[in-house]
Amino acid sequence: MPTFQLKINGASHSVEADADTPLLWVLRDNLDLVGTKYGCGIAQCGACTVHMNGNATRSCTTTVANAQGMEITTIEGLSENGDHPVQEAWKDIDVPQCGYCQSGQIMTASAFLENNSSPSREEIRSAMHGNICRCASYNSIEKAVEVAAKKMN
Amino acid sequence: MKTSNKISFSRRSFLQTSALASGGMLVGFNLFTACKEDVKPPVDLSLLDYNDFNAFIKISDEGKVTIFAPNPEIGQGVKTSMPMLIAEELDVAWEDVHVVQGKLDTKNYTRQVAGGSQSLRQGWTPLRQTGATARQMLVNAAAAKWGVSASECKTNKGVITNANGDKLGYGEVVKEAASLEVPEDVTLKDPKDFHIIGQDISNVDIDEIVTGKPLFGLDYKQEGMQYASVLRPPAFGQKLESFDDANARTVNGVNDVIKFGDKIAVLANSTWAAMKGKKALKATWTQDSKAESTAFHDETLLGLLNGDKFDTRRKDGDVIKAFAEADQVLERTYETPFVPHNCMEPMNFFANVTTDKIELVGPIQTPAGTAGQVARMLGRDASEVTLEMTRMGGGFGRRLYGDFALEAAEVSHLAKKPVKVIFSREDDMAAGIYRPAIKYRIAASIKDGKLTGYHLKEAAINGNMYGLIPNFFPAGAIENYQVDTANYKSNITTGAWRAPYTNVLASCEQSFFDEIAEAMGVDRIKLHMDLLENVKRTTDERIQYSPERLQGVIKRVVKESNYGKEKDVYQGFAVYYCHNTHVAEVADIIMDNGVPVVKKVTVAVDCGIVVNPLGAKNQVVGGVIDGIGHSMYGEITFNDGAPQSNNYDSYQLIRMLQTPQVDVHFIENDIAPTGLGEPTLPPVGGAVANAIYKATGKRLTKMPYMNNMDVEPVVG
């Protein structure tokens, strides 16, 4: 199996995997970074969202080969102490129900707020539309992104 | 049922304590059923075997409290709210409480289940008794130390005080307390003295969730574990004829291919290799039983409704006579589809079957039942099975069924290795245990301006409405009333889906009541309020809804939603009782280029005392949006037994832009609490359909509504 060099959460990792292996499974199975979740495998639900060079990216359809050379951030590396403004807002609002999709929601929201620090409600709703929450915590997600935006300003 | 403060119970039936060699006190308690009399408490924490008890309170010498939460957590919040009940009566500060998921106890426990919105309702008294008993023992210990009467001691947030101004922390008397007799009478708090119940308490796993810590079944791994991807028959009614695994075995990382029953498992070093290996399998399938399609189901269920082979589930008066004598008879047929559960965490389970034990780990709503099934399947004794419950990425009923755990156990048994079975999303949606397709025909008779008869017929796949559902409103309100059910046994697997049966029945009936009110020329709200008057003096024990409480939620929702007076929106109303909770809802919609958009839903809920308002609101809002999503968009169809959707590019779940704001109002009272995981979902489809009628003049009688309006279907 070929070896790939990945830069994840500021650290370098050398992983052996087939070139077509999605980054998602390398994170989860090879590197024990299980905060990034599997939901659909076809970039439709957003549970696997990570940052690549700062952009929200679906790790289930990004191959390990294409992830080489990128700065990858996962939920585990979003902040050192779980205190990124988006994580703080998620706690303030008590967003999660089952909690499974929330790392993907947080990664989508945090990348979005980097590019738009004072979004409107409609911009928040559009930005979060790609992430499914089966428990339907959407009202809380919307509110938490607003709270996070205020914290970041 | 009002809450009662003074409760007597037998100590043997309820609680046992022991001092811990390492310090502190352990209280083993039983939540819903009596402990067997021969159960002895463990004496040393290091010897603690959680199978001996159902759950525990542990108090350390420092006064910190650990509460072991017994019930499976699927996102309904019981891992937070059940320990809140204990902590309240124990009278400790919530900040000093640490909650740990308890393990399965197959010996002494009968309801370690997440289902039916029953955890809080059934836990309300026993959990508070447990906390109150432990508190009383701590007080008794302090009183003995001081040489004063226990009755003059008080507690507050883990500190005991007496009339002389002396103070002792729980941790300072915990050793003495553990050796005392268990008191048989304890006084529970007056609800006005609650300082934890009724407060907004965050999800106890929140820090782990927002930082991505391993919590869920899919996150669990063990050294040497094989990832297993399973190929199952592609259509219901098919079985495996033959297969060729030559290509699968050449996939990097694949270690083994194992046939079991009509399924084939590919075992590999990684999830991806297992999934790739499965795709490389070649299999041929034969038709074993009927290949059913959606058109066949539609025809069959309509045939049942048109026929005369029904079981009568409730009969009051004579509907046939009422209909014959009526000035007007209304009749509608409502149609609802199969839907999958679509938990965000696909089904998965870990099993390690060895000659001396069976270890199971994973997300399951029915741990005890599943452990028993695994033991029976493998011909082993139930005592050999341990089951560790992980947090669940959703349940919605799907995880009541342990098929995936049985698969893991069988594959592990055959492979002689620890195995984790992982469903792909496609597996999860296509190997479902679906909400069954159901059709209803409802007829009503009107005479002299009065509703004189109501006849509900149900034709459903595989099962019918159960329990007291035939006695829900309007049973008891109408003189001539009848509920009949009929059934077709299909080879498509079906099961409980969040609020089984009522999840579609409520919407259909609440749409029909809109038509009844229109035909009678009376205000919809007045019709309900008047019908509920008829129920107030009922002595029928099958009627468990409270007409007063239903009237209460109706009045509240009308006020809060400004029902009938809002400009620029179309408002639809619905009210329902199920899972012991009373709910009324008003949906506000607008039309955007012919497409209905739900902007807001106002909800009034009477669930008695609201234990954790923060978590309760999450449940109410989630139930409402879930109900809108599935009544507007949810449908899985079949062609020759094969499911026609298998992932989110062909199946629509509600997403952010389709989501309304949900405005929640709880009725305040001191009545014992009831559950919230399900009851806000069923009526909302009716509220939406009634609003769409006001906007378009079209009565929607077939779910999902968006597929049955003249608008483009939405996916994504």
Short mmCIF file of N, CA and C in Angstrom, two decimals, chain B residues 534-663:
data_model
loop_
_atom_site.label_atom_id
_atom_site.label_comp_id
_atom_site.label_asym_id
_atom_site.label_seq_id
_atom_site.Cartn_x
_atom_site.Cartn_y
_atom_site.Cartn_z
N ASN B 534 -68.10 16.86 26.18
CA ASN B 534 -68.83 15.59 26.28
C ASN B 534 -68.04 14.53 27.05
N VAL B 535 -66.74 14.70 27.16
CA VAL B 535 -65.89 13.65 27.74
C VAL B 535 -65.67 13.87 29.24
N LYS B 536 -66.05 15.04 29.71
CA LYS B 536 -65.62 15.43 31.06
C LYS B 536 -66.12 14.53 32.18
N ARG B 537 -67.27 13.95 32.01
CA ARG B 537 -67.77 13.12 33.11
C ARG B 537 -67.65 11.62 32.80
N THR B 538 -66.75 11.30 31.87
CA THR B 538 -66.67 9.88 31.49
C THR B 538 -66.11 9.03 32.63
N THR B 539 -66.63 7.82 32.72
CA THR B 539 -66.09 6.86 33.69
C THR B 539 -65.37 5.73 32.96
N ASP B 540 -65.22 5.89 31.65
CA ASP B 540 -64.57 4.88 30.81
C ASP B 540 -63.07 4.90 31.07
N GLU B 541 -62.55 3.82 31.65
CA GLU B 541 -61.14 3.81 32.03
C GLU B 541 -60.19 3.73 30.84
N ARG B 542 -60.77 3.37 29.69
CA ARG B 542 -59.92 3.33 28.50
C ARG B 542 -59.59 4.74 28.00
N ILE B 543 -60.40 5.71 28.42
CA ILE B 543 -60.13 7.09 28.02
C ILE B 543 -59.09 7.67 28.97
N GLN B 544 -57.88 7.80 28.48
CA GLN B 544 -56.81 8.27 29.38
C GLN B 544 -56.43 9.71 29.11
N TYR B 545 -56.91 10.26 28.02
CA TYR B 545 -56.61 11.69 27.80
C TYR B 545 -57.51 12.51 28.71
N SER B 546 -57.04 13.68 29.08
CA SER B 546 -57.83 14.54 29.94
C SER B 546 -58.48 15.62 29.07
N PRO B 547 -59.82 15.67 29.04
CA PRO B 547 -60.46 16.72 28.24
C PRO B 547 -60.08 18.12 28.72
N GLU B 548 -59.91 18.27 30.03
CA GLU B 548 -59.52 19.59 30.56
C GLU B 548 -58.13 19.99 30.06
N ARG B 549 -57.22 19.02 30.07
CA ARG B 549 -55.85 19.36 29.65
C ARG B 549 -55.79 19.60 28.14
N LEU B 550 -56.60 18.85 27.37
CA LEU B 550 -56.64 19.14 25.93
C LEU B 550 -57.22 20.53 25.69
N GLN B 551 -58.27 20.88 26.43
CA GLN B 551 -58.83 22.22 26.28
C GLN B 551 -57.79 23.28 26.67
N GLY B 552 -56.99 22.94 27.68
CA GLY B 552 -55.96 23.88 28.14
C GLY B 552 -54.92 24.17 27.05
N VAL B 553 -54.47 23.12 26.37
CA VAL B 553 -53.46 23.36 25.33
C VAL B 553 -54.08 24.06 24.12
N ILE B 554 -55.36 23.76 23.85
CA ILE B 554 -56.03 24.44 22.73
C ILE B 554 -56.09 25.95 23.00
N LYS B 555 -56.57 26.29 24.19
CA LYS B 555 -56.70 27.73 24.53
C LYS B 555 -55.34 28.42 24.44
N ARG B 556 -54.34 27.74 24.94
CA ARG B 556 -53.00 28.35 24.97
C ARG B 556 -52.45 28.55 23.57
N VAL B 557 -52.63 27.55 22.70
CA VAL B 557 -52.04 27.68 21.35
C VAL B 557 -52.80 28.73 20.54
N VAL B 558 -54.10 28.82 20.78
CA VAL B 558 -54.89 29.83 20.06
C VAL B 558 -54.39 31.23 20.44
N LYS B 559 -54.15 31.41 21.73
CA LYS B 559 -53.67 32.72 22.21
C LYS B 559 -52.26 33.02 21.70
N GLU B 560 -51.35 32.06 21.86
CA GLU B 560 -49.95 32.33 21.52
C GLU B 560 -49.72 32.48 20.02
N SER B 561 -50.54 31.80 19.22
CA SER B 561 -50.34 31.85 17.76
C SER B 561 -51.15 32.96 17.13
N ASN B 562 -52.01 33.59 17.95
CA ASN B 562 -52.94 34.59 17.40
C ASN B 562 -53.79 33.94 16.30
N TYR B 563 -54.23 32.72 16.57
CA TYR B 563 -54.90 31.90 15.57
C TYR B 563 -56.13 32.59 14.97
N GLY B 564 -56.17 32.55 13.67
CA GLY B 564 -57.32 33.13 12.97
C GLY B 564 -57.22 34.64 12.77
N LYS B 565 -56.22 35.24 13.38
CA LYS B 565 -56.12 36.69 13.28
C LYS B 565 -54.84 37.15 12.59
N GLU B 566 -53.90 36.21 12.36
CA GLU B 566 -52.64 36.60 11.72
C GLU B 566 -52.88 37.00 10.28
N LYS B 567 -52.29 38.11 9.86
CA LYS B 567 -52.39 38.54 8.46
C LYS B 567 -51.21 37.95 7.67
N ASP B 568 -51.37 37.81 6.40
CA ASP B 568 -50.30 37.41 5.47
C ASP B 568 -49.80 35.98 5.63
N VAL B 569 -50.39 35.21 6.53
CA VAL B 569 -50.03 33.79 6.61
C VAL B 569 -51.32 32.97 6.66
N TYR B 570 -51.20 31.71 6.28
CA TYR B 570 -52.33 30.78 6.38
C TYR B 570 -52.06 29.90 7.59
N GLN B 571 -53.06 29.79 8.46
CA GLN B 571 -52.84 29.05 9.71
C GLN B 571 -53.66 27.77 9.76
N GLY B 572 -53.01 26.70 10.15
CA GLY B 572 -53.69 25.41 10.31
C GLY B 572 -53.54 24.93 11.74
N PHE B 573 -54.60 24.33 12.26
CA PHE B 573 -54.64 23.93 13.67
C PHE B 573 -54.70 22.40 13.78
N ALA B 574 -54.10 21.87 14.85
CA ALA B 574 -54.25 20.44 15.18
C ALA B 574 -54.04 20.26 16.67
N VAL B 575 -54.70 19.26 17.23
CA VAL B 575 -54.54 18.96 18.65
C VAL B 575 -54.52 17.45 18.80
N TYR B 576 -53.72 16.94 19.76
CA TYR B 576 -53.65 15.49 19.89
C TYR B 576 -53.12 15.12 21.27
N TYR B 577 -53.48 13.89 21.66
CA TYR B 577 -52.96 13.29 22.88
C TYR B 577 -52.37 11.95 22.51
N CYS B 578 -51.11 11.74 22.84
CA CYS B 578 -50.53 10.40 22.75
C CYS B 578 -49.31 10.37 23.67
N HIS B 579 -48.85 9.17 24.00
CA HIS B 579 -47.70 9.01 24.90
C HIS B 579 -47.91 9.81 26.18
N ASN B 580 -49.17 9.87 26.62
CA ASN B 580 -49.56 10.49 27.90
C ASN B 580 -49.39 12.00 27.95
N THR B 581 -49.13 12.61 26.80
CA THR B 581 -48.89 14.05 26.76
C THR B 581 -49.91 14.73 25.83
N HIS B 582 -50.35 15.93 26.23
CA HIS B 582 -51.37 16.68 25.50
C HIS B 582 -50.71 17.82 24.72
N VAL B 583 -51.02 17.90 23.42
CA VAL B 583 -50.31 18.86 22.55
C VAL B 583 -51.29 19.53 21.60
N ALA B 584 -51.16 20.85 21.41
CA ALA B 584 -51.89 21.56 20.35
C ALA B 584 -50.89 22.38 19.54
N GLU B 585 -51.13 22.44 18.24
CA GLU B 585 -50.17 23.09 17.34
C GLU B 585 -50.88 23.94 16.30
N VAL B 586 -50.27 25.06 15.95
CA VAL B 586 -50.74 25.89 14.84
C VAL B 586 -49.57 26.11 13.89
N ALA B 587 -49.77 25.75 12.62
CA ALA B 587 -48.74 25.96 11.60
C ALA B 587 -49.09 27.20 10.80
N ASP B 588 -48.11 28.09 10.64
CA ASP B 588 -48.27 29.27 9.77
C ASP B 588 -47.52 29.00 8.47
N ILE B 589 -48.22 29.08 7.34
CA ILE B 589 -47.50 28.90 6.08
C ILE B 589 -47.70 30.11 5.16
N ILE B 590 -46.76 30.26 4.25
CA ILE B 590 -46.95 31.19 3.14
C ILE B 590 -46.80 30.38 1.86
N MET B 591 -47.27 30.93 0.76
CA MET B 591 -47.08 30.25 -0.53
C MET B 591 -46.01 31.02 -1.30
N ASP B 592 -44.99 30.29 -1.77
CA ASP B 592 -43.91 30.90 -2.53
C ASP B 592 -43.90 30.25 -3.91
N ASN B 593 -44.43 30.98 -4.91
CA ASN B 593 -44.54 30.43 -6.27
C ASN B 593 -45.25 29.08 -6.27
N GLY B 594 -46.33 28.99 -5.52
CA GLY B 594 -47.11 27.76 -5.50
C GLY B 594 -46.59 26.69 -4.57
N VAL B 595 -45.45 26.95 -3.93
CA VAL B 595 -44.88 25.97 -3.01
C VAL B 595 -45.17 26.42 -1.57
N PRO B 596 -45.78 25.54 -0.76
CA PRO B 596 -46.03 25.94 0.63
C PRO B 596 -44.72 25.98 1.43
N VAL B 597 -44.55 27.04 2.19
CA VAL B 597 -43.38 27.16 3.05
C VAL B 597 -43.88 27.33 4.49
N VAL B 598 -43.51 26.40 5.35
CA VAL B 598 -43.92 26.51 6.75
C VAL B 598 -42.98 27.51 7.43
N LYS B 599 -43.54 28.63 7.89
CA LYS B 599 -42.70 29.69 8.47
C LYS B 599 -42.57 29.54 9.98
N LYS B 600 -43.65 29.10 10.58
CA LYS B 600 -43.63 29.06 12.04
C LYS B 600 -44.61 28.00 12.53
N VAL B 601 -44.28 27.35 13.61
CA VAL B 601 -45.24 26.46 14.27
C VAL B 601 -45.29 26.86 15.74
N THR B 602 -46.49 27.14 16.23
CA THR B 602 -46.67 27.44 17.65
C THR B 602 -47.18 26.17 18.33
N VAL B 603 -46.57 25.81 19.44
CA VAL B 603 -46.91 24.56 20.11
C VAL B 603 -47.25 24.84 21.57
N ALA B 604 -48.35 24.29 22.02
CA ALA B 604 -48.65 24.29 23.46
C ALA B 604 -48.61 22.85 23.93
N VAL B 605 -47.86 22.59 24.99
CA VAL B 605 -47.63 21.23 25.47
C VAL B 605 -47.99 21.14 26.95
N ASP B 606 -48.76 20.13 27.28
CA ASP B 606 -48.99 19.82 28.69
C ASP B 606 -48.40 18.44 28.97
N CYS B 607 -47.18 18.45 29.51
CA CYS B 607 -46.50 17.20 29.87
C CYS B 607 -46.31 17.17 31.38
N GLY B 608 -47.13 17.91 32.11
CA GLY B 608 -46.95 17.99 33.56
C GLY B 608 -45.72 18.82 33.88
N ILE B 609 -45.07 18.48 34.99
CA ILE B 609 -43.86 19.21 35.40
C ILE B 609 -42.79 19.06 34.32
N VAL B 610 -42.19 20.16 33.93
CA VAL B 610 -41.13 20.10 32.93
C VAL B 610 -39.81 19.93 33.67
N VAL B 611 -39.25 18.74 33.57
CA VAL B 611 -38.07 18.40 34.39
C VAL B 611 -36.86 19.23 33.97
N ASN B 612 -36.59 19.26 32.67
CA ASN B 612 -35.45 20.02 32.16
C ASN B 612 -35.93 20.86 30.98
N PRO B 613 -36.31 22.10 31.22
CA PRO B 613 -36.92 22.90 30.15
C PRO B 613 -36.05 22.99 28.89
N LEU B 614 -34.73 23.05 29.08
CA LEU B 614 -33.83 23.16 27.93
C LEU B 614 -33.93 21.90 27.05
N GLY B 615 -33.82 20.75 27.68
CA GLY B 615 -33.91 19.49 26.94
C GLY B 615 -35.32 19.27 26.43
N ALA B 616 -36.32 19.66 27.22
CA ALA B 616 -37.72 19.46 26.82
C ALA B 616 -38.04 20.26 25.56
N LYS B 617 -37.55 21.48 25.54
CA LYS B 617 -37.81 22.32 24.36
C LYS B 617 -37.16 21.70 23.12
N ASN B 618 -35.93 21.17 23.29
CA ASN B 618 -35.27 20.50 22.17
C ASN B 618 -36.12 19.36 21.63
N GLN B 619 -36.73 18.58 22.54
CA GLN B 619 -37.56 17.46 22.11
C GLN B 619 -38.80 17.93 21.36
N VAL B 620 -39.44 18.96 21.89
CA VAL B 620 -40.66 19.48 21.27
C VAL B 620 -40.36 20.01 19.87
N VAL B 621 -39.32 20.84 19.77
CA VAL B 621 -38.98 21.45 18.47
C VAL B 621 -38.56 20.36 17.49
N GLY B 622 -37.73 19.43 17.96
CA GLY B 622 -37.27 18.35 17.08
C GLY B 622 -38.42 17.50 16.58
N GLY B 623 -39.36 17.18 17.45
CA GLY B 623 -40.51 16.37 17.06
C GLY B 623 -41.36 17.08 16.00
N VAL B 624 -41.56 18.36 16.19
CA VAL B 624 -42.37 19.14 15.24
C VAL B 624 -41.71 19.18 13.87
N ILE B 625 -40.41 19.49 13.84
CA ILE B 625 -39.72 19.61 12.54
C ILE B 625 -39.62 18.24 11.87
N ASP B 626 -39.37 17.21 12.66
CA ASP B 626 -39.34 15.84 12.12
C ASP B 626 -40.70 15.50 11.51
N GLY B 627 -41.77 15.86 12.20
CA GLY B 627 -43.12 15.58 11.69
C GLY B 627 -43.41 16.32 10.40
N ILE B 628 -42.96 17.56 10.32
CA ILE B 628 -43.14 18.31 9.07
C ILE B 628 -42.35 17.65 7.95
N GLY B 629 -41.09 17.33 8.24
CA GLY B 629 -40.22 16.73 7.22
C GLY B 629 -40.82 15.47 6.65
N HIS B 630 -41.30 14.59 7.52
CA HIS B 630 -41.80 13.31 7.01
C HIS B 630 -43.18 13.42 6.39
N SER B 631 -44.01 14.36 6.82
CA SER B 631 -45.31 14.49 6.14
C SER B 631 -45.16 15.23 4.80
N MET B 632 -44.18 16.10 4.70
CA MET B 632 -43.98 16.84 3.44
C MET B 632 -43.16 16.06 2.41
N TYR B 633 -42.10 15.37 2.87
CA TYR B 633 -41.12 14.81 1.92
C TYR B 633 -40.88 13.30 2.02
N GLY B 634 -41.19 12.67 3.16
CA GLY B 634 -40.69 11.31 3.41
C GLY B 634 -41.47 10.22 2.69
N GLU B 635 -40.77 9.42 1.92
CA GLU B 635 -41.41 8.28 1.25
C GLU B 635 -40.35 7.35 0.69
N ILE B 636 -40.50 6.05 0.94
CA ILE B 636 -39.67 5.08 0.23
C ILE B 636 -40.62 4.14 -0.49
N THR B 637 -40.36 3.93 -1.77
CA THR B 637 -41.23 3.05 -2.57
C THR B 637 -40.45 1.78 -2.92
N PHE B 638 -41.19 0.78 -3.40
CA PHE B 638 -40.59 -0.51 -3.73
C PHE B 638 -40.96 -0.92 -5.15
N ASN B 639 -40.00 -1.52 -5.82
CA ASN B 639 -40.27 -2.09 -7.12
C ASN B 639 -39.80 -3.54 -7.10
N ASP B 640 -40.71 -4.46 -7.24
CA ASP B 640 -40.38 -5.89 -7.11
C ASP B 640 -39.56 -6.17 -5.85
N GLY B 641 -39.99 -5.58 -4.76
CA GLY B 641 -39.34 -5.83 -3.48
C GLY B 641 -38.10 -5.00 -3.21
N ALA B 642 -37.61 -4.27 -4.21
CA ALA B 642 -36.37 -3.50 -4.03
C ALA B 642 -36.69 -2.06 -3.65
N PRO B 643 -36.11 -1.58 -2.55
CA PRO B 643 -36.32 -0.18 -2.16
C PRO B 643 -35.78 0.76 -3.23
N GLN B 644 -36.53 1.81 -3.53
CA GLN B 644 -36.16 2.68 -4.64
C GLN B 644 -35.35 3.91 -4.20
N SER B 645 -35.08 4.04 -2.92
CA SER B 645 -34.16 5.10 -2.45
C SER B 645 -33.14 4.41 -1.57
N ASN B 646 -31.89 4.85 -1.64
CA ASN B 646 -30.92 4.27 -0.72
C ASN B 646 -29.90 5.26 -0.18
N ASN B 647 -30.05 6.53 -0.53
CA ASN B 647 -29.15 7.52 0.06
C ASN B 647 -29.79 8.90 -0.08
N TYR B 648 -29.12 9.92 0.41
CA TYR B 648 -29.74 11.25 0.48
C TYR B 648 -29.79 11.98 -0.86
N ASP B 649 -29.28 11.36 -1.92
CA ASP B 649 -29.49 11.95 -3.24
C ASP B 649 -30.82 11.47 -3.83
N SER B 650 -31.42 10.46 -3.17
CA SER B 650 -32.72 9.98 -3.67
C SER B 650 -33.75 9.92 -2.56
N TYR B 651 -33.42 10.48 -1.43
CA TYR B 651 -34.37 10.51 -0.31
C TYR B 651 -34.24 11.85 0.40
N GLN B 652 -35.36 12.53 0.55
CA GLN B 652 -35.34 13.88 1.11
C GLN B 652 -35.62 13.88 2.61
N LEU B 653 -34.63 14.30 3.39
CA LEU B 653 -34.88 14.63 4.80
C LEU B 653 -34.98 16.14 4.89
N ILE B 654 -35.76 16.63 5.85
CA ILE B 654 -35.91 18.08 5.98
C ILE B 654 -34.56 18.70 6.34
N ARG B 655 -34.29 19.85 5.71
CA ARG B 655 -33.03 20.56 5.93
C ARG B 655 -33.32 21.99 6.40
N MET B 656 -32.26 22.68 6.70
CA MET B 656 -32.37 24.01 7.32
C MET B 656 -33.34 24.95 6.59
N LEU B 657 -33.22 25.05 5.27
CA LEU B 657 -34.03 26.05 4.55
C LEU B 657 -35.53 25.70 4.53
N GLN B 658 -35.87 24.46 4.85
CA GLN B 658 -37.29 24.08 4.88
C GLN B 658 -37.85 24.13 6.31
N THR B 659 -37.00 24.58 7.23
CA THR B 659 -37.34 24.48 8.64
C THR B 659 -37.99 25.76 9.17
N PRO B 660 -39.15 25.63 9.80
CA PRO B 660 -39.77 26.81 10.42
C PRO B 660 -39.19 27.10 11.80
N GLN B 661 -39.50 28.27 12.29
CA GLN B 661 -39.23 28.56 13.70
C GLN B 661 -40.33 27.89 14.52
N VAL B 662 -39.94 27.26 15.59
CA VAL B 662 -40.94 26.59 16.43
C VAL B 662 -40.99 27.32 17.78
N ASP B 663 -42.18 27.77 18.11
CA ASP B 663 -42.40 28.59 19.30
C ASP B 663 -43.12 27.70 20.34
#
